[in-house]
Coordinates of C-alpha atoms in Angstrom, one line a residue:
Chain A
Y1 CA 0.0 0.0 0.0
I2 CA 3.0 2.2 -0.3
H3 CA 2.3 4.9 -3.0
I4 CA 5.3 6.0 -5.0
I5 CA 4.6 9.5 -6.3
N6 CA 2.2 9.3 -9.2
K7 CA 4.1 9.7 -12.5
A8 CA 1.1 11.3 -14.1
D9 CA 1.0 13.8 -11.2
M10 CA 4.6 14.7 -12.1
A11 CA 3.8 15.1 -15.8
A12 CA 0.7 17.0 -14.9
S13 CA 1.7 20.4 -16.3
K14 CA 2.9 19.2 -19.7
G15 CA 1.6 22.2 -21.7
L16 CA 3.5 24.3 -24.2
K17 CA 7.2 25.0 -23.8
I18 CA 7.7 28.7 -24.3
L19 CA 10.9 30.6 -25.2
V20 CA 10.8 34.3 -24.5
G21 CA 13.3 36.8 -25.8
C22 CA 14.4 39.8 -23.6
K23 CA 16.6 42.6 -24.7
R24 CA 18.4 45.0 -22.4
V25 CA 17.9 48.5 -23.7
I26 CA 18.2 52.1 -22.4
D27 CA 15.3 52.7 -20.1
Y28 CA 12.3 54.3 -21.8
A29 CA 12.3 57.3 -19.4
V30 CA 15.9 58.3 -20.0
K31 CA 16.7 61.3 -22.1
V32 CA 18.9 59.9 -24.8
R33 CA 22.0 61.8 -25.8
V34 CA 24.0 61.4 -29.0
K35 CA 27.8 60.9 -28.5
P36 CA 29.9 63.9 -29.5
D37 CA 31.6 61.9 -32.3
R38 CA 28.2 61.0 -33.7
S39 CA 29.0 57.3 -33.7
G40 CA 26.1 56.4 -31.5
V41 CA 24.3 57.3 -28.3
V42 CA 25.7 57.5 -24.8
T43 CA 25.1 54.2 -22.9
E44 CA 27.7 54.3 -20.2
G45 CA 26.3 55.2 -16.8
V46 CA 22.8 55.3 -18.3
K47 CA 19.9 53.4 -16.7
H48 CA 19.0 50.3 -18.6
S49 CA 16.1 48.0 -18.3
M50 CA 14.1 45.2 -20.1
N51 CA 12.6 46.3 -23.4
P52 CA 9.0 47.1 -22.6
F53 CA 7.6 44.9 -25.3
D54 CA 9.7 42.1 -24.0
E55 CA 8.3 42.6 -20.5
I56 CA 4.9 42.1 -22.1
A57 CA 6.2 38.9 -23.8
V58 CA 7.5 37.6 -20.4
E59 CA 4.2 38.5 -18.7
E60 CA 2.3 36.6 -21.4
A61 CA 4.4 33.5 -21.0
V62 CA 3.9 33.6 -17.2
R63 CA 0.2 34.0 -17.6
M64 CA 0.1 31.1 -20.0
K65 CA 1.8 29.0 -17.3
E66 CA -0.8 30.2 -14.8
K67 CA -3.5 29.2 -17.1
K68 CA -1.9 25.8 -17.6
L69 CA -1.5 26.4 -21.3
A70 CA 2.3 26.3 -20.8
G71 CA 4.4 24.0 -18.8
E72 CA 7.8 25.6 -18.9
A73 CA 8.9 29.1 -19.8
V74 CA 12.5 29.9 -20.6
A75 CA 13.9 33.4 -21.1
I76 CA 16.8 34.2 -23.4
S77 CA 18.8 37.3 -23.9
V78 CA 21.5 38.1 -26.4
G79 CA 23.8 40.8 -25.0
P80 CA 26.6 42.0 -22.7
P81 CA 27.2 40.6 -19.2
Q82 CA 24.7 43.0 -17.8
S83 CA 21.9 41.2 -19.7
Q84 CA 21.9 38.8 -16.8
E85 CA 20.1 41.5 -14.7
T86 CA 17.5 41.6 -17.4
L87 CA 17.1 37.8 -17.2
R88 CA 16.9 37.9 -13.4
T89 CA 13.9 40.3 -13.8
A90 CA 12.3 37.8 -16.1
L91 CA 12.9 35.0 -13.6
A92 CA 11.5 37.2 -10.8
M93 CA 8.3 37.6 -12.9
G94 CA 7.9 33.9 -13.0
I95 CA 10.1 32.4 -15.8
D96 CA 11.6 29.0 -14.9
R97 CA 15.1 29.3 -16.2
A98 CA 17.2 31.6 -18.4
I99 CA 19.8 31.4 -21.1
H100 CA 22.3 34.2 -21.7
V101 CA 24.1 34.4 -25.0
E102 CA 27.0 36.7 -24.1
I103 CA 28.2 39.1 -26.8
P104 CA 31.7 40.6 -26.3
L105 CA 31.5 44.4 -26.0
A106 CA 33.4 44.9 -29.2
Q107 CA 30.8 43.2 -31.3
L108 CA 27.8 44.5 -29.4
E109 CA 27.4 47.8 -31.2
K110 CA 27.4 46.0 -34.6
L111 CA 24.9 43.4 -33.6
Q112 CA 21.8 43.3 -35.8
P113 CA 18.5 41.4 -35.9
I114 CA 19.9 39.1 -38.5
H115 CA 22.5 37.9 -36.0
V116 CA 20.1 37.7 -33.1
S117 CA 17.6 35.7 -35.1
K118 CA 20.2 33.3 -36.2
L119 CA 21.4 32.8 -32.6
L120 CA 17.8 32.3 -31.5
A121 CA 17.2 29.8 -34.3
K122 CA 20.2 27.8 -33.1
V123 CA 18.9 27.8 -29.5
C124 CA 15.5 26.7 -30.8
E125 CA 17.1 23.7 -32.4
S126 CA 18.3 22.4 -29.1
E127 CA 15.6 23.7 -26.8
K128 CA 12.7 22.8 -29.1
P129 CA 10.1 25.2 -27.8
D130 CA 6.5 25.1 -29.0
L131 CA 6.2 28.8 -28.9
V132 CA 8.6 31.7 -29.2
I133 CA 7.4 35.1 -27.9
L134 CA 9.4 38.1 -28.7
G135 CA 8.7 41.8 -28.2
K136 CA 7.5 43.3 -31.5
Q137 CA 10.5 45.7 -31.6
A138 CA 13.2 47.1 -29.3
I139 CA 12.8 50.7 -28.3
D140 CA 16.4 51.4 -29.0
D141 CA 16.6 50.5 -32.7
D142 CA 12.9 50.1 -33.5
C143 CA 13.8 47.4 -36.0
N144 CA 10.8 45.2 -35.8
Q145 CA 12.6 42.4 -37.6
T146 CA 13.9 39.7 -35.2
G147 CA 10.6 37.8 -34.8
Q148 CA 9.9 37.8 -38.5
M149 CA 13.4 36.7 -39.4
L150 CA 13.4 34.0 -36.8
A151 CA 10.2 32.5 -38.2
A152 CA 11.6 32.5 -41.7
L153 CA 14.9 30.8 -40.5
L154 CA 12.9 28.1 -38.7
D155 CA 10.2 27.9 -41.3
W156 CA 7.6 28.4 -38.6
P157 CA 4.4 30.3 -38.9
Q158 CA 4.4 33.8 -37.4
A159 CA 1.8 35.9 -35.7
T160 CA 3.2 39.4 -35.1
F161 CA 1.8 42.4 -33.2
A162 CA -0.3 40.1 -31.0
S163 CA -2.9 41.7 -28.7
K164 CA -4.3 38.4 -27.6
I165 CA -3.2 34.7 -27.6
E166 CA -5.5 31.9 -26.8
P167 CA -6.1 28.3 -27.9
S168 CA -7.9 27.9 -31.2
Q169 CA -11.5 26.4 -31.2
D170 CA -10.2 22.8 -31.7
S171 CA -7.4 23.5 -29.1
K172 CA -4.9 22.2 -31.6
Q173 CA -3.6 25.6 -32.7
L174 CA -3.1 29.0 -31.3
R175 CA -5.6 31.8 -32.1
V176 CA -3.8 35.1 -32.2
T177 CA -5.4 38.5 -32.5
R178 CA -3.1 41.0 -34.3
E179 CA -3.1 44.7 -34.3
V180 CA -2.9 45.9 -37.9
D181 CA -3.5 49.3 -39.4
G182 CA -7.0 48.4 -40.5
G183 CA -8.0 47.2 -37.1
L184 CA -7.8 43.7 -35.6
E185 CA -7.0 40.6 -37.5
T186 CA -7.5 37.1 -36.0
I187 CA -5.5 34.1 -37.3
D188 CA -5.0 30.5 -36.3
V189 CA -1.4 29.3 -36.3
S190 CA -0.1 25.8 -35.7
V191 CA 2.7 25.2 -33.2
P192 CA 5.6 25.6 -33.1
A193 CA 5.2 29.3 -34.0
V194 CA 6.8 32.7 -33.4
V195 CA 4.6 35.4 -31.9
T196 CA 5.6 39.0 -31.3
S197 CA 3.9 41.0 -28.6
D198 CA 2.2 44.4 -29.0
L199 CA 1.3 46.9 -26.4
R200 CA -2.2 45.8 -25.5
L201 CA -1.4 42.1 -25.1
N202 CA -1.2 42.6 -21.3
E203 CA 0.1 44.7 -18.4
P204 CA 3.3 43.3 -16.9
R205 CA 3.4 42.5 -13.2
Y206 CA 5.8 44.3 -10.9
A207 CA 8.3 41.9 -9.5
T208 CA 8.4 42.2 -5.7
L209 CA 11.1 41.3 -3.2
P210 CA 10.0 37.7 -2.5
N211 CA 10.1 36.9 -6.2
I212 CA 13.4 38.6 -6.8
M213 CA 15.0 36.7 -4.0
K214 CA 13.7 33.3 -5.2
A215 CA 14.8 34.3 -8.8
K216 CA 18.4 34.3 -7.6
K217 CA 18.2 30.5 -7.2
K218 CA 16.8 29.8 -10.6
P219 CA 19.2 28.5 -13.2
L220 CA 20.9 30.8 -15.7
A221 CA 22.9 29.1 -18.4
K222 CA 25.6 30.9 -20.4
M223 CA 26.4 30.4 -24.1
S224 CA 28.6 32.1 -26.7
P225 CA 28.0 32.8 -30.4
D226 CA 31.0 30.5 -31.2
Q227 CA 29.4 27.6 -29.3
L228 CA 26.2 28.2 -31.4
G229 CA 28.3 28.5 -34.6
V230 CA 26.9 31.8 -35.6
D231 CA 28.9 34.4 -37.4
L232 CA 28.5 37.9 -36.1
Q233 CA 30.0 39.7 -39.1
P234 CA 28.2 43.0 -39.5
R235 CA 26.1 43.5 -42.6
Q236 CA 25.6 47.2 -42.1
E237 CA 27.8 50.1 -41.1
V238 CA 26.5 53.0 -39.1
I239 CA 27.6 56.2 -40.9
S240 CA 26.4 58.7 -38.3
V241 CA 23.9 59.2 -35.5
E242 CA 22.5 62.7 -35.1
D243 CA 20.0 64.5 -33.1
P244 CA 16.7 65.3 -34.9
P245 CA 16.7 68.9 -36.1
V246 CA 15.7 71.4 -33.5
R247 CA 12.1 72.5 -34.1
K248 CA 11.8 76.1 -34.8
A249 CA 9.6 77.9 -32.4
G250 CA 6.1 78.7 -33.7
A251 CA 4.1 81.8 -33.1
K252 CA 0.9 82.1 -31.0
V253 CA -2.0 84.1 -32.3
E254 CA -4.8 85.6 -30.3
S255 CA -7.7 85.5 -32.8
V256 CA -8.9 83.9 -36.1
E257 CA -8.3 87.3 -37.8
D258 CA -4.7 87.2 -36.6
L259 CA -4.3 83.7 -37.9
V260 CA -5.7 84.6 -41.4
G261 CA -3.4 87.7 -41.4
K262 CA -0.3 85.6 -40.6
L263 CA -1.2 82.9 -43.2
R264 CA -1.6 85.7 -45.8
E265 CA 1.8 87.1 -44.8
K266 CA 3.4 83.8 -45.5
G267 CA 1.7 83.6 -48.8
L268 CA -0.1 80.4 -47.7
V269 CA -3.5 81.9 -48.3
K270 CA -4.6 84.4 -50.9
Chain B
A1 CA 28.9 16.6 25.5
I2 CA 31.2 18.7 23.3
T3 CA 28.6 19.1 20.6
N4 CA 26.1 20.2 23.3
K5 CA 28.6 22.8 24.5
L6 CA 29.2 24.1 21.0
V7 CA 25.4 24.4 20.4
Q8 CA 25.1 26.3 23.7
L9 CA 28.0 28.6 22.8
N10 CA 26.5 29.3 19.4
G11 CA 23.2 30.2 21.0
H12 CA 24.9 32.6 23.4
L13 CA 26.8 34.4 20.6
C14 CA 23.7 34.5 18.6
R15 CA 21.9 36.4 21.3
Q16 CA 24.7 38.8 21.8
L17 CA 25.3 39.7 18.2
C18 CA 21.6 39.8 17.2
S19 CA 19.9 41.7 20.0
Q20 CA 19.7 44.7 17.7
T21 CA 18.3 42.5 14.9
L22 CA 15.1 41.9 16.8
G23 CA 14.4 45.7 16.6
L24 CA 15.1 45.7 12.8
I25 CA 12.9 42.7 12.3
A26 CA 10.1 44.3 14.2
A27 CA 10.5 47.6 12.2
H28 CA 10.3 45.9 8.8
T29 CA 7.5 43.4 9.4
V30 CA 4.0 43.3 10.6
V31 CA 2.3 40.6 12.7
C32 CA 0.2 38.7 10.2
R33 CA -2.5 36.0 10.4
E34 CA -3.5 36.4 6.7
H35 CA -2.3 33.0 5.5
F36 CA -3.2 29.4 5.4
T37 CA -2.6 28.8 9.2
P38 CA -4.3 31.7 10.9
E39 CA -3.7 29.9 14.2
L40 CA -0.2 31.2 14.0
A41 CA 0.7 34.9 14.3
L42 CA 3.9 35.5 12.3
R43 CA 6.0 38.6 11.7
L44 CA 6.1 38.8 7.9
I45 CA 7.1 41.3 5.2
T46 CA 3.7 42.0 3.7
P47 CA 2.6 44.5 0.9
E48 CA 2.0 46.9 3.8
C49 CA 5.8 47.0 4.4
S50 CA 8.1 49.2 2.4
L51 CA 10.6 46.4 2.1
F52 CA 8.1 44.4 0.1
Y53 CA 8.7 46.7 -2.9
A54 CA 12.5 46.8 -2.6
R55 CA 14.4 45.8 -5.7
P56 CA 17.9 45.0 -4.7
G57 CA 20.4 45.6 -7.5
E58 CA 18.6 48.5 -9.1
S59 CA 19.6 52.1 -8.2
S60 CA 16.8 53.3 -5.9
S61 CA 16.2 54.3 -2.4
F62 CA 16.1 50.6 -1.5
S63 CA 19.5 49.7 -2.8
E64 CA 20.7 49.3 0.8
L65 CA 18.6 46.5 2.3
P66 CA 18.8 46.1 6.1
F67 CA 18.9 42.3 5.5
S68 CA 20.3 40.2 2.8
D69 CA 17.8 37.8 1.3
P70 CA 15.2 37.9 4.0
F71 CA 13.6 34.5 3.2
W72 CA 12.4 34.4 6.8
G73 CA 10.2 37.4 6.1
F74 CA 7.9 35.4 3.9
Y75 CA 5.6 32.5 4.5
W76 CA 6.4 30.3 1.5
P77 CA 3.5 28.1 0.1
G78 CA 5.3 24.8 0.8
G79 CA 5.7 25.9 4.5
Q80 CA 2.1 27.0 4.7
A81 CA 0.8 23.6 3.5
L82 CA 3.2 21.7 5.8
A83 CA 2.2 23.7 8.9
R84 CA -1.5 23.3 7.9
H85 CA -1.0 19.5 7.7
L86 CA 0.7 19.3 11.1
L87 CA -2.1 21.4 12.7
D88 CA -4.7 19.1 11.1
N89 CA -2.8 15.9 11.8
P90 CA -1.1 16.4 15.1
G91 CA -0.6 12.7 15.5
R92 CA 2.3 12.9 13.1
V93 CA 4.5 14.8 15.5
R94 CA 2.8 14.5 18.9
G95 CA 5.3 13.4 21.5
R96 CA 8.1 13.1 18.9
R97 CA 11.4 15.0 18.4
V98 CA 11.2 17.3 15.4
I99 CA 13.7 19.3 13.3
D100 CA 12.6 22.2 11.1
V101 CA 15.1 22.5 8.3
G102 CA 15.5 25.9 6.7
C103 CA 12.9 27.0 9.3
G104 CA 12.8 30.7 8.0
C105 CA 10.1 32.3 10.1
G106 CA 9.8 29.0 12.1
A107 CA 6.2 28.4 11.2
A108 CA 6.5 24.6 10.6
G109 CA 8.3 24.0 13.9
I110 CA 5.9 26.3 15.7
A111 CA 3.0 24.3 14.2
A112 CA 4.7 21.1 15.4
L113 CA 4.9 22.6 19.0
M114 CA 1.2 23.5 18.8
A115 CA 0.5 19.9 17.7
G116 CA 2.3 18.5 20.8
A117 CA 5.9 17.7 19.6
A118 CA 8.2 16.7 22.4
S119 CA 11.0 18.9 21.1
V120 CA 11.8 21.1 18.0
I121 CA 15.2 22.0 16.6
F122 CA 14.9 25.2 14.6
N123 CA 17.6 25.1 11.9
D124 CA 18.5 27.8 9.5
I125 CA 21.9 29.0 8.2
D126 CA 20.6 32.6 8.5
Q127 CA 21.0 33.8 12.0
V128 CA 18.4 36.5 11.4
A129 CA 15.9 33.7 10.6
L130 CA 16.6 32.2 14.0
E131 CA 15.9 35.6 15.7
A132 CA 12.7 36.0 13.7
T133 CA 11.8 32.5 14.9
R134 CA 12.4 33.5 18.5
L135 CA 10.1 36.5 18.0
N136 CA 7.4 34.4 16.4
L137 CA 7.6 31.9 19.3
S138 CA 7.0 34.8 21.6
I139 CA 4.0 36.3 19.8
N140 CA 2.4 32.8 19.9
Q141 CA 2.7 32.6 23.7
L142 CA 5.6 30.1 23.4
D143 CA 8.2 32.0 25.3
H144 CA 11.1 29.8 26.2
T145 CA 13.9 29.9 28.7
D146 CA 16.9 27.5 29.0
G147 CA 15.9 25.6 26.0
A148 CA 12.3 24.8 26.9
I149 CA 8.9 26.4 26.4
A150 CA 8.0 27.9 29.8
A151 CA 4.4 26.9 29.6
T152 CA 4.7 23.3 28.4
G153 CA 8.2 22.1 29.0
Q154 CA 8.7 21.2 25.3
R155 CA 12.4 21.6 24.4
V156 CA 13.6 24.0 21.7
Q157 CA 17.0 24.4 20.1
F158 CA 18.3 26.9 17.6
V159 CA 21.0 25.7 15.2
S160 CA 22.6 27.8 12.4
Y161 CA 24.9 25.1 11.0
D162 CA 24.3 23.7 7.5
L163 CA 23.1 20.3 8.6
I164 CA 22.1 19.0 5.1
G165 CA 23.7 15.7 4.4
Q166 CA 24.6 14.7 7.9
W167 CA 22.5 12.0 9.6
P168 CA 22.1 12.0 12.5
P169 CA 22.5 15.7 12.6
L170 CA 24.7 17.1 15.4
C171 CA 23.0 15.3 18.2
T172 CA 23.5 12.2 20.3
A173 CA 21.4 9.1 19.4
N174 CA 19.0 9.9 22.3
E175 CA 18.3 13.4 21.0
Q176 CA 18.1 12.4 17.4
P177 CA 15.1 13.9 15.6
Q178 CA 12.3 11.5 14.6
V179 CA 10.6 13.8 12.2
M180 CA 12.3 16.2 9.7
L181 CA 10.3 19.1 8.4
I182 CA 11.2 20.7 5.1
G183 CA 8.9 23.5 4.1
D184 CA 9.6 24.8 0.6
L185 CA 13.4 24.4 0.1
F186 CA 13.4 22.8 -3.3
Y187 CA 13.8 25.9 -5.4
S188 CA 17.2 25.3 -6.9
E189 CA 18.7 22.3 -8.6
E190 CA 21.6 22.0 -6.1
A191 CA 19.3 22.3 -3.0
A192 CA 16.9 19.8 -4.4
A193 CA 19.7 17.2 -5.0
R194 CA 21.2 17.6 -1.6
L195 CA 17.9 17.5 0.2
A196 CA 16.8 14.4 -1.8
D197 CA 19.9 12.5 -0.8
W198 CA 19.6 13.7 2.8
A199 CA 16.0 12.6 3.0
L200 CA 17.0 9.1 1.7
K201 CA 19.7 8.9 4.3
A202 CA 17.4 10.0 7.1
A203 CA 14.6 7.6 6.0
A204 CA 17.2 4.7 5.8
G205 CA 18.7 5.5 9.3
G206 CA 22.1 6.9 8.4
R207 CA 25.0 4.8 9.7
P208 CA 24.4 1.0 9.6
R209 CA 24.5 0.8 13.4
G210 CA 22.4 2.6 15.9
S211 CA 20.7 5.4 14.2
A212 CA 17.0 5.1 14.0
A213 CA 15.3 6.3 10.8
A214 CA 13.3 9.5 10.7
E215 CA 10.3 10.4 8.8
V216 CA 10.8 13.3 6.4
L217 CA 7.8 15.6 5.7
V218 CA 8.1 18.0 2.8
G219 CA 5.8 20.9 1.6
D220 CA 6.1 21.9 -2.0
P221 CA 4.0 23.8 -4.6
G222 CA 5.2 21.7 -7.5
R223 CA 8.5 23.5 -8.1
Y224 CA 10.4 22.3 -11.2
Y225 CA 13.3 20.8 -9.2
F226 CA 11.1 19.3 -6.5
R227 CA 9.5 16.9 -9.0
L228 CA 12.8 15.4 -9.9
A229 CA 13.9 15.2 -6.3
A230 CA 10.6 13.6 -5.2
E231 CA 11.2 10.6 -7.4
R232 CA 14.8 10.3 -6.2
A233 CA 13.9 10.5 -2.5
N234 CA 10.9 8.1 -2.9
L235 CA 8.4 10.7 -1.5
R236 CA 4.7 9.9 -1.5
L237 CA 1.9 12.4 -1.5
L238 CA 0.1 12.8 1.8
A239 CA -2.3 15.7 1.1
R240 CA -2.8 18.4 -1.4
Y241 CA -4.0 21.9 -0.3
C242 CA -5.5 24.6 -2.5
L243 CA -4.0 27.9 -1.4
P244 CA -5.7 31.1 -2.4
S245 CA -3.6 33.1 -4.7
E246 CA -3.3 35.9 -2.1
F247 CA -1.3 33.5 0.0
M248 CA 1.1 32.6 -2.8
Y249 CA 3.9 35.0 -3.5
E250 CA 4.3 33.8 -7.1
A251 CA 2.4 31.7 -9.6
G252 CA 4.0 28.3 -9.5
P253 CA 3.6 25.6 -12.1
G254 CA 0.7 24.1 -10.1
T255 CA -0.8 27.4 -9.0
G256 CA -2.7 27.1 -5.7
A257 CA -2.2 23.3 -5.4
V258 CA 0.5 22.7 -2.7
G259 CA 1.4 19.2 -1.7
V260 CA 2.7 17.6 1.5
Y261 CA 4.9 14.6 0.9
A262 CA 6.5 12.0 3.2
T263 CA 9.2 9.3 3.1
M264 CA 8.4 6.0 4.6
P265 CA 11.0 5.1 7.3
K266 CA 12.6 1.7 6.9
A267 CA 12.8 0.9 10.7
A268 CA 9.5 0.6 12.6
D269 CA 8.9 3.6 14.7
T270 CA 9.3 3.0 18.5
N271 CA 6.4 5.3 19.1
G272 CA 4.1 2.9 17.2
A273 CA 2.5 5.8 15.3
R274 CA 1.9 4.8 11.7
P275 CA 1.3 7.7 9.3
E276 CA -2.2 7.6 7.8
L277 CA -2.4 7.1 4.0
G278 CA -3.2 10.2 2.1
T279 CA -5.2 10.2 -1.1
I280 CA -3.8 11.1 -4.5
D281 CA -6.6 12.8 -6.4

């Protein structure tokens, strides 16, 4: 009558395996300054945090775990040593374990979505996730390319700009609502698939002290681009980075007559 | 005799070094019954406390924490389920010698005392946790002097050594614990492996001669590493509790469902008490 722990009980939370991408970027609230040599922006000593769209991606993965749609959620970040802090935040939000693909500082500035998507594709080969969720774009480069490129490299379906992810009617696929210019588009995609998160997908939770403490004990594996066999040769060269032109001050008018008078002055109205 | 002296000395030093700690603990916690075992009042870091929102590592007003890793400030789900189980099934520990491993706020051991344990060793490598435990004993009318609860005579001990792996732990055969409580410690791969091996040792009786086996009781919300360890340590499910989400600090893989598990000791227990079968739903 001795019960060994029920194997089914252990396999209870099968669910999807989710891989979530997180990027460490300059914090959204920071006033960005261009370097005097115009080669880029100032990053040293500047507050960094997780790309807001990636926070949304992490939150979605954790919610899918809570809903038992997902069994395991793994976070991955491609970046400098400090990307580990970003991964710790993801772990504190509820991700199970993390992978850090460390990029040497020299190659960091020239890293492009093409390289990141290739690195992610390699990791997908070994991790075999059912779903990859990425932020739709990073707020530093606004590229909006990595998710799409990754799907193409893996030959997986993609559902970008997601504002909702749920099981399809027959529960065999994922039903994703996308935010497009014309409104909302709903598509069914089979797994494995790549989804990119848009703003209205969810509101990310604030990681509190108990979660942050426990996150320290969660595993964080390190990898290098060499190990993954990906070449980081830059495909683009940044010529210059400049401030946007300073807007000329406008003039305030007191009445409609004044406005018409000014417009006539400038020859914009007859 | 030497080990007893060492334990006493450790306790004395503890009290000298940590007398200010009690004030700090009181300042950063509130007395709380809003958890799965309202019979226990516990000093916890709740959302009412500023420390709850601290983000160590980020530059902010909270970058200097008064404590490092205050695990004792939280009542982890595994611990809540384990304490609940002891309060509902006092027969498991009544009259027996208990050790609460990684005791944190001391809830499991305090529940064991309330259930009638003969003695409890509170063990945590964090000295502050042991101070928090002393505070919590006090607020539950379990004040102790000279290693015993004043009101009942139950013996208590506070040990800050890392005991994991040793069986029997730091005591003579007479004082050897009969029940080992582990409330929610399986949150890292390393911890899970060490605890699983220790549980096996304890259940088997340690050295081939003389050491009686102990029963190991574990509380766990289905953490990733626990599942691997449970198989290794031959743990069986005793009971499953559904904790409301307000009592969980995080959404685990089995949100709300927290299990209490036990090893089956090889040697027959001298007490004669046989653990009741739990149901696996």
